[in-house]
Amino acid sequence: MATPLKPTVDPEETLGRLDLRLGRIIRAELEAGAPKRAYRLTIDFGKYGVKTSVGRFTQQSPEALVGQQVVGVLNFAPRQVGEVTSEVLILGVQVPGADSGEASPLIPQLEAKLGSKVF
């Protein structure tokens, strides 16, 4: 059963406050210190630098993730995941039939410039 939609919001007060940018995964490895199976991703956001993220994208191999362009939220507060500081949230969607939280990253249909604003 689908969950109900959330109330309507003003885009400038919500989406407009997020710094969504395009990056490329340059490294992916299993993060042993995470409470659930997860990868430590190193992502190049062009002029915004190289950032670390810990995410549950483990339905794909690390080799399949490296080179993919992904969408990240750059202005969330960093959070500690085991011994790693996750600096950016990579957006994804739930993988059908997988454990709760297992995701597939959102990827653009066409290549774009690293650091590009997502809107």
GROMACS .gro file of C-alpha atoms in nm:
model
  119
    1MET     CA    1   0.000   0.000   0.000
    2ALA     CA    2   0.136   0.341  -0.097
    3THR     CA    3   0.194   0.600   0.171
    4PRO     CA    4  -0.006   0.923   0.136
    5LEU     CA    5   0.157   1.225  -0.026
    6LYS     CA    6   0.295   1.492   0.204
    7PRO     CA    7   0.139   1.841   0.211
    8THR     CA    8   0.215   2.091  -0.068
    9VAL     CA    9   0.519   2.312   0.004
   10ASP     CA   10   0.677   2.622  -0.148
   11PRO     CA   11   0.973   2.523  -0.373
   12GLU     CA   12   1.182   2.823  -0.263
   13GLU     CA   13   1.134   2.735   0.103
   14THR     CA   14   1.221   2.368   0.051
   15LEU     CA   15   1.405   2.259  -0.265
   16GLY     CA   16   1.554   2.607  -0.302
   17ARG     CA   17   1.736   2.564   0.031
   18LEU     CA   18   1.915   2.248  -0.080
   19ASP     CA   19   2.244   2.258  -0.269
   20LEU     CA   20   2.195   1.965  -0.507
   21ARG     CA   21   2.498   1.903  -0.730
   22LEU     CA   22   2.621   1.648  -0.980
   23GLY     CA   23   2.926   1.442  -0.894
   24ARG     CA   24   3.113   1.135  -1.021
   25ILE     CA   25   3.202   0.837  -0.805
   26ILE     CA   26   3.577   0.792  -0.827
   27ARG     CA   27   3.612   0.524  -0.559
   28ALA     CA   28   3.379   0.277  -0.387
   29GLU     CA   29   3.466   0.031  -0.114
   30LEU     CA   30   3.288  -0.163   0.158
   31GLU     CA   31   3.270   0.040   0.481
   32ALA     CA   32   3.339  -0.209   0.759
   33GLY     CA   33   3.248   0.037   1.037
   34ALA     CA   34   2.893   0.104   0.915
   35PRO     CA   35   2.611  -0.044   1.126
   36LYS     CA   36   2.456  -0.202   0.813
   37ARG     CA   37   2.628  -0.315   0.492
   38ALA     CA   38   2.728   0.005   0.310
   39TYR     CA   39   2.990   0.153   0.081
   40ARG     CA   40   3.224   0.442   0.141
   41LEU     CA   41   3.207   0.647  -0.178
   42THR     CA   42   3.456   0.910  -0.287
   43ILE     CA   43   3.283   1.155  -0.520
   44ASP     CA   44   3.428   1.434  -0.735
   45PHE     CA   45   3.200   1.740  -0.746
   46GLY     CA   46   3.427   1.944  -0.973
   47LYS     CA   47   3.492   2.295  -0.834
   48TYR     CA   48   3.314   2.192  -0.511
   49GLY     CA   49   3.580   1.934  -0.435
   50VAL     CA   50   3.605   1.566  -0.360
   51LYS     CA   51   3.368   1.448  -0.086
   52THR     CA   52   3.306   1.126   0.106
   53SER     CA   53   2.967   0.962   0.146
   54VAL     CA   54   2.859   0.641   0.314
   55GLY     CA   55   2.554   0.485   0.150
   56ARG     CA   56   2.368   0.158   0.117
   57PHE     CA   57   2.417   0.113  -0.257
   58THR     CA   58   2.538  -0.245  -0.210
   59GLN     CA   59   2.302  -0.401  -0.467
   60GLN     CA   60   2.572  -0.296  -0.718
   61SER     CA   61   2.938  -0.392  -0.707
   62PRO     CA   62   3.193  -0.121  -0.624
   63GLU     CA   63   3.330  -0.159  -0.980
   64ALA     CA   64   2.984  -0.086  -1.127
   65LEU     CA   65   2.948   0.230  -0.917
   66VAL     CA   66   3.287   0.381  -1.005
   67GLY     CA   67   3.247   0.623  -1.294
   68GLN     CA   68   2.875   0.683  -1.244
   69GLN     CA   69   2.748   1.038  -1.214
   70VAL     CA   70   2.525   1.085  -0.909
   71VAL     CA   71   2.319   1.356  -0.740
   72GLY     CA   72   2.428   1.471  -0.395
   73VAL     CA   73   2.308   1.715  -0.130
   74LEU     CA   74   2.615   1.921  -0.042
   75ASN     CA   75   2.473   2.139   0.235
   76PHE     CA   76   2.349   1.882   0.487
   77ALA     CA   77   2.549   1.866   0.809
   78PRO     CA   78   2.814   1.591   0.801
   79ARG     CA   79   2.729   1.280   0.999
   80GLN     CA   80   2.942   1.013   1.155
   81VAL     CA   81   2.896   0.659   1.020
   82GLY     CA   82   3.123   0.430   1.216
   83GLU     CA   83   3.471   0.580   1.189
   84VAL     CA   84   3.393   0.778   0.871
   85THR     CA   85   3.244   1.126   0.837
   86SER     CA   86   2.984   1.121   0.560
   87GLU     CA   87   3.003   1.471   0.410
   88VAL     CA   88   2.733   1.447   0.144
   89LEU     CA   89   2.405   1.261   0.097
   90ILE     CA   90   2.382   1.077  -0.236
   91LEU     CA   91   2.020   1.052  -0.349
   92GLY     CA   92   1.879   0.713  -0.433
   93VAL     CA   93   1.564   0.506  -0.457
   94GLN     CA   94   1.468   0.192  -0.266
   95VAL     CA   95   1.559  -0.131  -0.446
   96PRO     CA   96   1.242  -0.344  -0.478
   97GLY     CA   97   1.256  -0.657  -0.264
   98ALA     CA   98   1.580  -0.552  -0.090
   99ASP     CA   99   1.628  -0.478   0.279
  100SER     CA  100   1.496  -0.143   0.398
  101GLY     CA  101   1.744   0.130   0.306
  102GLU     CA  102   1.909  -0.061   0.021
  103ALA     CA  103   1.913   0.187  -0.266
  104SER     CA  104   2.010   0.250  -0.624
  105PRO     CA  105   2.166   0.594  -0.683
  106LEU     CA  106   1.983   0.850  -0.894
  107ILE     CA  107   2.185   0.900  -1.211
  108PRO     CA  108   2.136   1.146  -1.500
  109GLN     CA  109   2.032   1.015  -1.839
  110LEU     CA  110   2.309   1.217  -2.007
  111GLU     CA  111   2.657   1.315  -1.890
  112ALA     CA  112   2.682   1.667  -1.750
  113LYS     CA  113   2.952   1.889  -1.599
  114LEU     CA  114   3.064   1.793  -1.250
  115GLY     CA  115   2.931   2.034  -0.990
  116SER     CA  116   2.631   2.129  -1.203
  117LYS     CA  117   2.330   2.248  -1.006
  118VAL     CA  118   2.039   2.004  -0.996
  119PHE     CA  119   1.694   2.162  -1.017
   0.00000   0.00000   0.00000
